[in-house]
mmCIF file of C-alpha atoms in Angstrom:
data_model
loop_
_atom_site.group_PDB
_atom_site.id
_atom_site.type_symbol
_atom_site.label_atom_id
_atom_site.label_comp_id
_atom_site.label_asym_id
_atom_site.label_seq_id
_atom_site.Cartn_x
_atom_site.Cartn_y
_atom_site.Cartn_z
ATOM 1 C CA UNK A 1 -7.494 1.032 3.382
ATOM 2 C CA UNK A 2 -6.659 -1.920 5.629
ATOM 3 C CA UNK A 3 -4.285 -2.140 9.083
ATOM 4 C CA UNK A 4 -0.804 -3.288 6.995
ATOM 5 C CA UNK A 5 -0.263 -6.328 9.527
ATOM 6 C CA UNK A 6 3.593 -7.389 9.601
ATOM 7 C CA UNK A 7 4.368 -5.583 5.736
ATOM 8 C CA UNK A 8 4.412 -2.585 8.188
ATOM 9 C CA UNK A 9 7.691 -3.901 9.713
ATOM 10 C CA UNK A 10 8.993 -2.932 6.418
ATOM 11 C CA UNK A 11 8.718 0.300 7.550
ATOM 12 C CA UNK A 12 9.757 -0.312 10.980
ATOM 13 C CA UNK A 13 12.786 -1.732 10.125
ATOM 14 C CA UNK A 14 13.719 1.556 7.994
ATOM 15 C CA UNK A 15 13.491 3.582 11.002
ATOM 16 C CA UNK A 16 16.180 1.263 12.870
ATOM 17 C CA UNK A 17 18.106 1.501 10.139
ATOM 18 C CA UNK A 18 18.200 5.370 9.929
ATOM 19 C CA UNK A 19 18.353 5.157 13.937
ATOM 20 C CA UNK A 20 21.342 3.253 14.418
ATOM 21 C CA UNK A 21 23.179 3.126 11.173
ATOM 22 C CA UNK A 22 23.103 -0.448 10.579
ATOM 23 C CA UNK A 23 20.990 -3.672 11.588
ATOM 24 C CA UNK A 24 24.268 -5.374 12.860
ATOM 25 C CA UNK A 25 24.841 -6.096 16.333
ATOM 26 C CA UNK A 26 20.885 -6.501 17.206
ATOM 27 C CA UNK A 27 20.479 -9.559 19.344
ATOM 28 C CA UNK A 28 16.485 -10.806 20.723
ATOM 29 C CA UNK A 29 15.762 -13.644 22.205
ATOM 30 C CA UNK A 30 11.984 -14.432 21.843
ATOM 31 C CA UNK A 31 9.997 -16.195 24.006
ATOM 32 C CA UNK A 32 6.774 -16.136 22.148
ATOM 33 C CA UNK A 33 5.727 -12.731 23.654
ATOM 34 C CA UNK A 34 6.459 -10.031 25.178
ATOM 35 C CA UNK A 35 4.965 -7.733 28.199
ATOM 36 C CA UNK A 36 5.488 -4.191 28.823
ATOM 37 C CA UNK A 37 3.745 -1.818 30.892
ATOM 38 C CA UNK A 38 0.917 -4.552 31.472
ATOM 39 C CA UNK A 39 0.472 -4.657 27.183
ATOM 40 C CA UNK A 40 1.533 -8.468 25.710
ATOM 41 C CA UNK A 41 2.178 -8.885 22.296
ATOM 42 C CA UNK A 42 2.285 -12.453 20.742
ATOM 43 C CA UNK A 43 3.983 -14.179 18.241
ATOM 44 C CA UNK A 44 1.864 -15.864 15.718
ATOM 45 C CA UNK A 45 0.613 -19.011 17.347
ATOM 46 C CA UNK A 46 3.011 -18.828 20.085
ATOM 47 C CA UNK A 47 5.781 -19.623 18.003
ATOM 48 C CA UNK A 48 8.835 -19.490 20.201
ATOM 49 C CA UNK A 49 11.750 -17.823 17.723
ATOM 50 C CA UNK A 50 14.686 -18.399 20.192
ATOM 51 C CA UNK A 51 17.618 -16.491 19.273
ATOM 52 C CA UNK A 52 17.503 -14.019 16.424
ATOM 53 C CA UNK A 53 19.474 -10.966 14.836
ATOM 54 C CA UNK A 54 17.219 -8.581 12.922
ATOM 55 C CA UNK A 55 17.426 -10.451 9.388
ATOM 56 C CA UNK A 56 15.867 -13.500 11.062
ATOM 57 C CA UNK A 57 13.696 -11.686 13.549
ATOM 58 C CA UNK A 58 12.165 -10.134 9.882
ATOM 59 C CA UNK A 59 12.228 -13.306 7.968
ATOM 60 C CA UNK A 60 10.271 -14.878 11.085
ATOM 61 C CA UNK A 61 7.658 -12.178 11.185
ATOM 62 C CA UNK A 62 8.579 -12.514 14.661
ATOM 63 C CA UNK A 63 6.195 -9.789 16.925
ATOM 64 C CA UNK A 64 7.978 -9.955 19.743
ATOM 65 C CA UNK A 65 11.427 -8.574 18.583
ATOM 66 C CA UNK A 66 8.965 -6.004 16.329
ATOM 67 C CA UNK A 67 7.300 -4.743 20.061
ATOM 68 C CA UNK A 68 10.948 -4.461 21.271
ATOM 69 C CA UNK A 69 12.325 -2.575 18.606
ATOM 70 C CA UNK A 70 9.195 -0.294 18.416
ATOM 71 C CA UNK A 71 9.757 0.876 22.083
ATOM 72 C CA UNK A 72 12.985 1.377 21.464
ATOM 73 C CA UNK A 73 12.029 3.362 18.492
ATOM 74 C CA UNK A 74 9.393 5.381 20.255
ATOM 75 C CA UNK A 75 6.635 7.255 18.191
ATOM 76 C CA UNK A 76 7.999 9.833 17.384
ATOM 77 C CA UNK A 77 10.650 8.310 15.034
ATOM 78 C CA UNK A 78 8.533 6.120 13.588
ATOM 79 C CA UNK A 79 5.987 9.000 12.759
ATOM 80 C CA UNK A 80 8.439 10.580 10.683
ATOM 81 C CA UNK A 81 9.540 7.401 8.785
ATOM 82 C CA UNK A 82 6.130 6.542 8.195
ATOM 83 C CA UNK A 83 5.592 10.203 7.022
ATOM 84 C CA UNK A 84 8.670 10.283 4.730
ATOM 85 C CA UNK A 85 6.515 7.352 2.835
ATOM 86 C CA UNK A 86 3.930 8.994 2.097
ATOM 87 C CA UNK A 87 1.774 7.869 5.257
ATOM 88 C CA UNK A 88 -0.740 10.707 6.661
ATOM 89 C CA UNK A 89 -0.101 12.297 2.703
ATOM 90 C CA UNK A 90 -1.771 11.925 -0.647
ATOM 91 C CA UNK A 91 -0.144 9.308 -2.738
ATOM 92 C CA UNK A 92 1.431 10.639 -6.167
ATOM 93 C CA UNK A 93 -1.542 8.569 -7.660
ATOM 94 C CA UNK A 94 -5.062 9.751 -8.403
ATOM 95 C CA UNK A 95 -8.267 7.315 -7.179
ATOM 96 C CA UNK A 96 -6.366 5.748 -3.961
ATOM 97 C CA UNK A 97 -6.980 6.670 -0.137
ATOM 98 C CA UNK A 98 -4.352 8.680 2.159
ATOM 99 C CA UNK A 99 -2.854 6.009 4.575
ATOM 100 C CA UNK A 100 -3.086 6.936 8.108
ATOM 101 C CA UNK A 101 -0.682 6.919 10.899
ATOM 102 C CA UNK A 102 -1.508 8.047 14.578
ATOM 103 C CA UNK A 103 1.486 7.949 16.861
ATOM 104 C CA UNK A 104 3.173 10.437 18.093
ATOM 105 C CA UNK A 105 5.603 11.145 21.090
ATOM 106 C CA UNK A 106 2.706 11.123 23.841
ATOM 107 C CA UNK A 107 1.712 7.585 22.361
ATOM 108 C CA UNK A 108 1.370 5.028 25.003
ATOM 109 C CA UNK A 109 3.934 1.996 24.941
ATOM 110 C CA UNK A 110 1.049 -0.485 24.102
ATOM 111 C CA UNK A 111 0.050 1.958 20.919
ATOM 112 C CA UNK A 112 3.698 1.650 19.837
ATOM 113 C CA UNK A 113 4.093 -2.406 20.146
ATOM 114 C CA UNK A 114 0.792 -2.508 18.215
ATOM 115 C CA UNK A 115 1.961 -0.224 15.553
ATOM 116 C CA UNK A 116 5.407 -1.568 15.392
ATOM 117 C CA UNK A 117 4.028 -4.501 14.016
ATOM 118 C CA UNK A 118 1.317 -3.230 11.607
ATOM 119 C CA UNK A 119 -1.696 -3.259 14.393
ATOM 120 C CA UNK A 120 -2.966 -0.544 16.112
ATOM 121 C CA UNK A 121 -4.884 2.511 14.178
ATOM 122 C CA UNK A 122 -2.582 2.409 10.700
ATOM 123 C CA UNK A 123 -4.213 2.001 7.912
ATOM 124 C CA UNK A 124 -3.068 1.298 4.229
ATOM 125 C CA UNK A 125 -4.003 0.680 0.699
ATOM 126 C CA UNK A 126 -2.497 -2.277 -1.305
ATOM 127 C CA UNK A 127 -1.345 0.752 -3.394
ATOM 128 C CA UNK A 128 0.664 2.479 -0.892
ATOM 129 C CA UNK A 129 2.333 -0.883 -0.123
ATOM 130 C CA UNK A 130 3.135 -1.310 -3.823
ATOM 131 C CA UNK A 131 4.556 2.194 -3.918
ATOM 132 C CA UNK A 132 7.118 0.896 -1.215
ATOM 133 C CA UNK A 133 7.938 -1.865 -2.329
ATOM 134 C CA UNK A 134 8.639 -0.852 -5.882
ATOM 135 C CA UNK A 135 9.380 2.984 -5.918
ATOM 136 C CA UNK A 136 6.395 4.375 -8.268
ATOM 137 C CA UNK A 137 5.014 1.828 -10.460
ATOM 138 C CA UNK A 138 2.730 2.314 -13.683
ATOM 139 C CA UNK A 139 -0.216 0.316 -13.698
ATOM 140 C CA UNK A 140 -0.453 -0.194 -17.991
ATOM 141 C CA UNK A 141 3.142 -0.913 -19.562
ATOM 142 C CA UNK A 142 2.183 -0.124 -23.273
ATOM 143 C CA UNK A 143 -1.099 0.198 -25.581
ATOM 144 C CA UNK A 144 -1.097 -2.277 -28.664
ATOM 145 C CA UNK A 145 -3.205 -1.974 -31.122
ATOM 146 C CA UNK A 146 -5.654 -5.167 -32.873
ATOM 147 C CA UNK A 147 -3.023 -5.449 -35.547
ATOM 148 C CA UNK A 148 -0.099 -5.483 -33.298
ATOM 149 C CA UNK A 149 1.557 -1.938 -33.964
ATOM 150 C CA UNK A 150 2.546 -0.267 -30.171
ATOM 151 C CA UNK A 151 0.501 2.888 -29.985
ATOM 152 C CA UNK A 152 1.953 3.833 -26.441
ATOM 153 C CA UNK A 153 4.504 2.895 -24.166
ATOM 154 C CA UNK A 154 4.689 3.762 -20.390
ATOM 155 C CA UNK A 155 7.674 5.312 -19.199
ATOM 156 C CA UNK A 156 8.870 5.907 -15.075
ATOM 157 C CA UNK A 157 8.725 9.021 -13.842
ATOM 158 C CA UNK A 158 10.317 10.600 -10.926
ATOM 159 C CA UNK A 159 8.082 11.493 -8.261
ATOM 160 C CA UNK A 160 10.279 11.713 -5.102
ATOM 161 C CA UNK A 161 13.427 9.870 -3.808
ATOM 162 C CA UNK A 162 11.685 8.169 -0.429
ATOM 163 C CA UNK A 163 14.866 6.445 0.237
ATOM 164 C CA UNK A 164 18.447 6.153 -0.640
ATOM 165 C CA UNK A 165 19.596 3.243 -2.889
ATOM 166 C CA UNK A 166 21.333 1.425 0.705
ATOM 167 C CA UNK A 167 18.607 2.150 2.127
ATOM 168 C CA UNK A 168 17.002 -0.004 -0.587
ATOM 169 C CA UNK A 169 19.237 -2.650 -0.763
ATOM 170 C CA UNK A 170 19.365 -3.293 2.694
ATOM 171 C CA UNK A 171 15.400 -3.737 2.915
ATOM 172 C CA UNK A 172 15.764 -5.844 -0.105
ATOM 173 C CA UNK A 173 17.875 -8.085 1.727
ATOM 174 C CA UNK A 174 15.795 -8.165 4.328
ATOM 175 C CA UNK A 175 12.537 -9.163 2.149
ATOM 176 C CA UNK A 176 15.232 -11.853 0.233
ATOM 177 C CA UNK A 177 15.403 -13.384 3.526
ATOM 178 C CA UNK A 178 11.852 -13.552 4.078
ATOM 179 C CA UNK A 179 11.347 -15.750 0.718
ATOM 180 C CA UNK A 180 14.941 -18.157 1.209
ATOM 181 C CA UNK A 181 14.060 -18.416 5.122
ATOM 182 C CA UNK A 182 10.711 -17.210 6.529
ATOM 183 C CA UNK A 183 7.250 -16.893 6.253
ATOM 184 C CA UNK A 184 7.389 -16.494 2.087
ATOM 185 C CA UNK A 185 9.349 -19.740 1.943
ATOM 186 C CA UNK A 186 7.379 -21.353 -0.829
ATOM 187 C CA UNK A 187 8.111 -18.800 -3.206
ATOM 188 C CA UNK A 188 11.981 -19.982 -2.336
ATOM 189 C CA UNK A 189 13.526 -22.591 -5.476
ATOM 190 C CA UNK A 190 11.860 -21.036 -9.052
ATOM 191 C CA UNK A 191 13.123 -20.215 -12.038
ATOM 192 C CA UNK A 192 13.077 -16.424 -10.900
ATOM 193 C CA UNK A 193 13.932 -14.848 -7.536
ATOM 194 C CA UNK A 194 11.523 -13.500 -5.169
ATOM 195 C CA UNK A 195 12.061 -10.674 -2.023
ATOM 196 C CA UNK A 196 8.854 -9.735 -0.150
ATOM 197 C CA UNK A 197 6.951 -9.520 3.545
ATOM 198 C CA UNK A 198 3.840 -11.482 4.478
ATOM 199 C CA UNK A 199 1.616 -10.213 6.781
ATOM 200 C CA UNK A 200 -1.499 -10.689 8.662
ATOM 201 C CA UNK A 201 -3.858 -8.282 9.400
ATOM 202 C CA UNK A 202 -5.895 -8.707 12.472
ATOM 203 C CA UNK A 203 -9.565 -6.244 12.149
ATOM 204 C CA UNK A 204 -11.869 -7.450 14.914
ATOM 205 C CA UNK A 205 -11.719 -9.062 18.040
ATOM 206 C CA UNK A 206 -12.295 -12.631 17.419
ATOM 207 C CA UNK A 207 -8.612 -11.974 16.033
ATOM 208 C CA UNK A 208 -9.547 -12.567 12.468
ATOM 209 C CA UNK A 209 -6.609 -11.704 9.404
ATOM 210 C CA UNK A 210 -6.596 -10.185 6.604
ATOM 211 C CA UNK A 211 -3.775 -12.061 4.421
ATOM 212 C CA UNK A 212 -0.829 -9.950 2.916
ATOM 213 C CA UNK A 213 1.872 -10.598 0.648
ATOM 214 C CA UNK A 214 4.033 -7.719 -0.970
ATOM 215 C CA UNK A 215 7.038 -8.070 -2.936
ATOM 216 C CA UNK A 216 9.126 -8.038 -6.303
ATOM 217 C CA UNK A 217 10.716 -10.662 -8.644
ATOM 218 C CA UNK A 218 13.686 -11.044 -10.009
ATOM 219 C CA UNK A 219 15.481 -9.348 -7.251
ATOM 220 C CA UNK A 220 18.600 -8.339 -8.906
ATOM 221 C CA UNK A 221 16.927 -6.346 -11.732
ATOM 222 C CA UNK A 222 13.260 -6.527 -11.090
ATOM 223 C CA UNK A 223 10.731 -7.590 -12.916
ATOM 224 C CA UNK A 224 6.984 -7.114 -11.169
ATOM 225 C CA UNK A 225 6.278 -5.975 -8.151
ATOM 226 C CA UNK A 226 2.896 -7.076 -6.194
ATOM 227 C CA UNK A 227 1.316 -6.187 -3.109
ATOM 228 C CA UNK A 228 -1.631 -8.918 -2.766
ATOM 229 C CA UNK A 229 -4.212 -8.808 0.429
ATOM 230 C CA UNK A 230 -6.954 -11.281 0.890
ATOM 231 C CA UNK A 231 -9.779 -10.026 3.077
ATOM 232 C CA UNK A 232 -10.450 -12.351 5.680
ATOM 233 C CA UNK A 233 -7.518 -15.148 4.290
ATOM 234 C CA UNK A 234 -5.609 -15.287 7.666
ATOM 235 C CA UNK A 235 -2.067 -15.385 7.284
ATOM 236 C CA UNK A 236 -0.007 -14.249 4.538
ATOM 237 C CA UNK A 237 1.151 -17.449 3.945
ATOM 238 C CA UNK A 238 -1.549 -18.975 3.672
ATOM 239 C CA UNK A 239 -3.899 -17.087 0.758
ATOM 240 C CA UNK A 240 -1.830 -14.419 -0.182
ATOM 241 C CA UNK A 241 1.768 -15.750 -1.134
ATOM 242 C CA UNK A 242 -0.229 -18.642 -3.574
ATOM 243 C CA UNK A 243 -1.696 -15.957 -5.297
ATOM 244 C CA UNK A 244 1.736 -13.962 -5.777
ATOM 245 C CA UNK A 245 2.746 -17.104 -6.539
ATOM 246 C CA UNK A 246 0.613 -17.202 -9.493
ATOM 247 C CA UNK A 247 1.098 -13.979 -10.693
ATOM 248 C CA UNK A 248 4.748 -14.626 -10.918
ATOM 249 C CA UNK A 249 4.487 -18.043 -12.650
ATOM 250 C CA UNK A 250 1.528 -16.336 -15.133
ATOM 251 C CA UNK A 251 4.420 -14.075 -16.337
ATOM 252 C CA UNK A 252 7.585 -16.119 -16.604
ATOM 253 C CA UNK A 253 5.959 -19.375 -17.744
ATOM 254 C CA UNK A 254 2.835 -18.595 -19.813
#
């Protein structure tokens, strides 16, 4: 299990959505951080986003807007999203840790910011990510046999509906942008479409990442889904998105 880094604003951005009923009308200007109660959270480098609305405050990665919205949020709230996927439960999956997820409504406003953006005391497998990013998915498709004969073939199964199908969408537009005009832009331009989230993890304090990538292909009827981490690769963009890169090219070119 692993802090999620900014794939957790996945999840974040699900509990605005149930909050308020829509991600319209959300206005940040970032200044490449952002101070409350004595706490600072930075943007990656210092990058100065200017003016965004939520799609490009998420296609940014941007950790200011992410503190904002997380105060605004509170714990509470996002406690119970984070719940509703499977966070603090055992995944409908045998072999694969329980994510955990700490706040609550007596959490202080630094704990929020840091969770709001994937920091703080979460923790999450690559599995759970998956799971989120791609309902349940089934880790062998079919069983062929030397001679070529199909001796088994997978087939989905409900477990539980964790979201409704806006609710979906809405997060898939989102992750769209993400790959057409953010962090995941070099998956932007192939012979398939990509949505996903980068992320980067921090785990000590010398502020070293763990690199994250999740996503899906093929975004209008999907194809594969991936959630990749690098331990110790730094940003998502830099180790993890090559290698979803290849895993995407492996299947619709080889």
């Amino acid at each position: 299990a692993y802090p999620p880094g900014s794939t957790f604003k996945v999840v974040t951005a699900l509990d605005y959505f149930r909050t308020k009923g829509s991600l319209e009308g959300f206005s940040y200007l970032c200044e490449g951080s952002i101070t409350r109660e004595d706490h600072t959270i930075r943007c990656y480098g210092g990058t100065v986003h200017g003016q965004e609305d939520f799609y490009s405050a998420f296609a940014n990665s941007c950790n200011s807007a992410f503190a904002e919205i997380g105060t605004m949020l509170g714990g509470s709230s996002l406690k119970k999203t984070a719940e509703n996927l499977l966070f603090n439960k055992s995944l409908p999956l045998s072999s694969y840790k329980k994510s955990t997820f700490t706040l609550n409504g007596k959490s202080s406003v630094a704990e929020v910011m840091q969770t709001a953006i994937g920091q703080g005391n979460t923790l999450v497998s690559p599995m759970h990510m998956a799971l989120i990013t791609s309902a349940k998915p089934y880790l062998i498709d079919s069983v062929v046999s030397s001679d070529g004969e199909t001796v088994k073939t997978t087939e989905p199964e409900s477990y539980k509906r964790l979201m409704t199908t806006n609710e979906a969408n809405i997060l898939g537009k989102l992750m769209k942008g993400v790959v057409e005009n953010g962090t995941a832009s070099a998956l932007n331009g192939r012979g398939y479409t990509v949505a996903g989230k980068t992320g980067s993890a921090e785990f000590d304090e010398n502020g070293s990442s763990h690199s994250w990538f999740i996503g899906y292909s093929n975004v209008d009827d999907p194809d594969l889904a991936v959630a990749v981490i690098v331990e110790g690769g730094g940003t998502g963009s830099e180790a993890a998105v090559p290698i979803a890169s290849q895993l995407f090219n492996a299947y619709y070119y080889n």
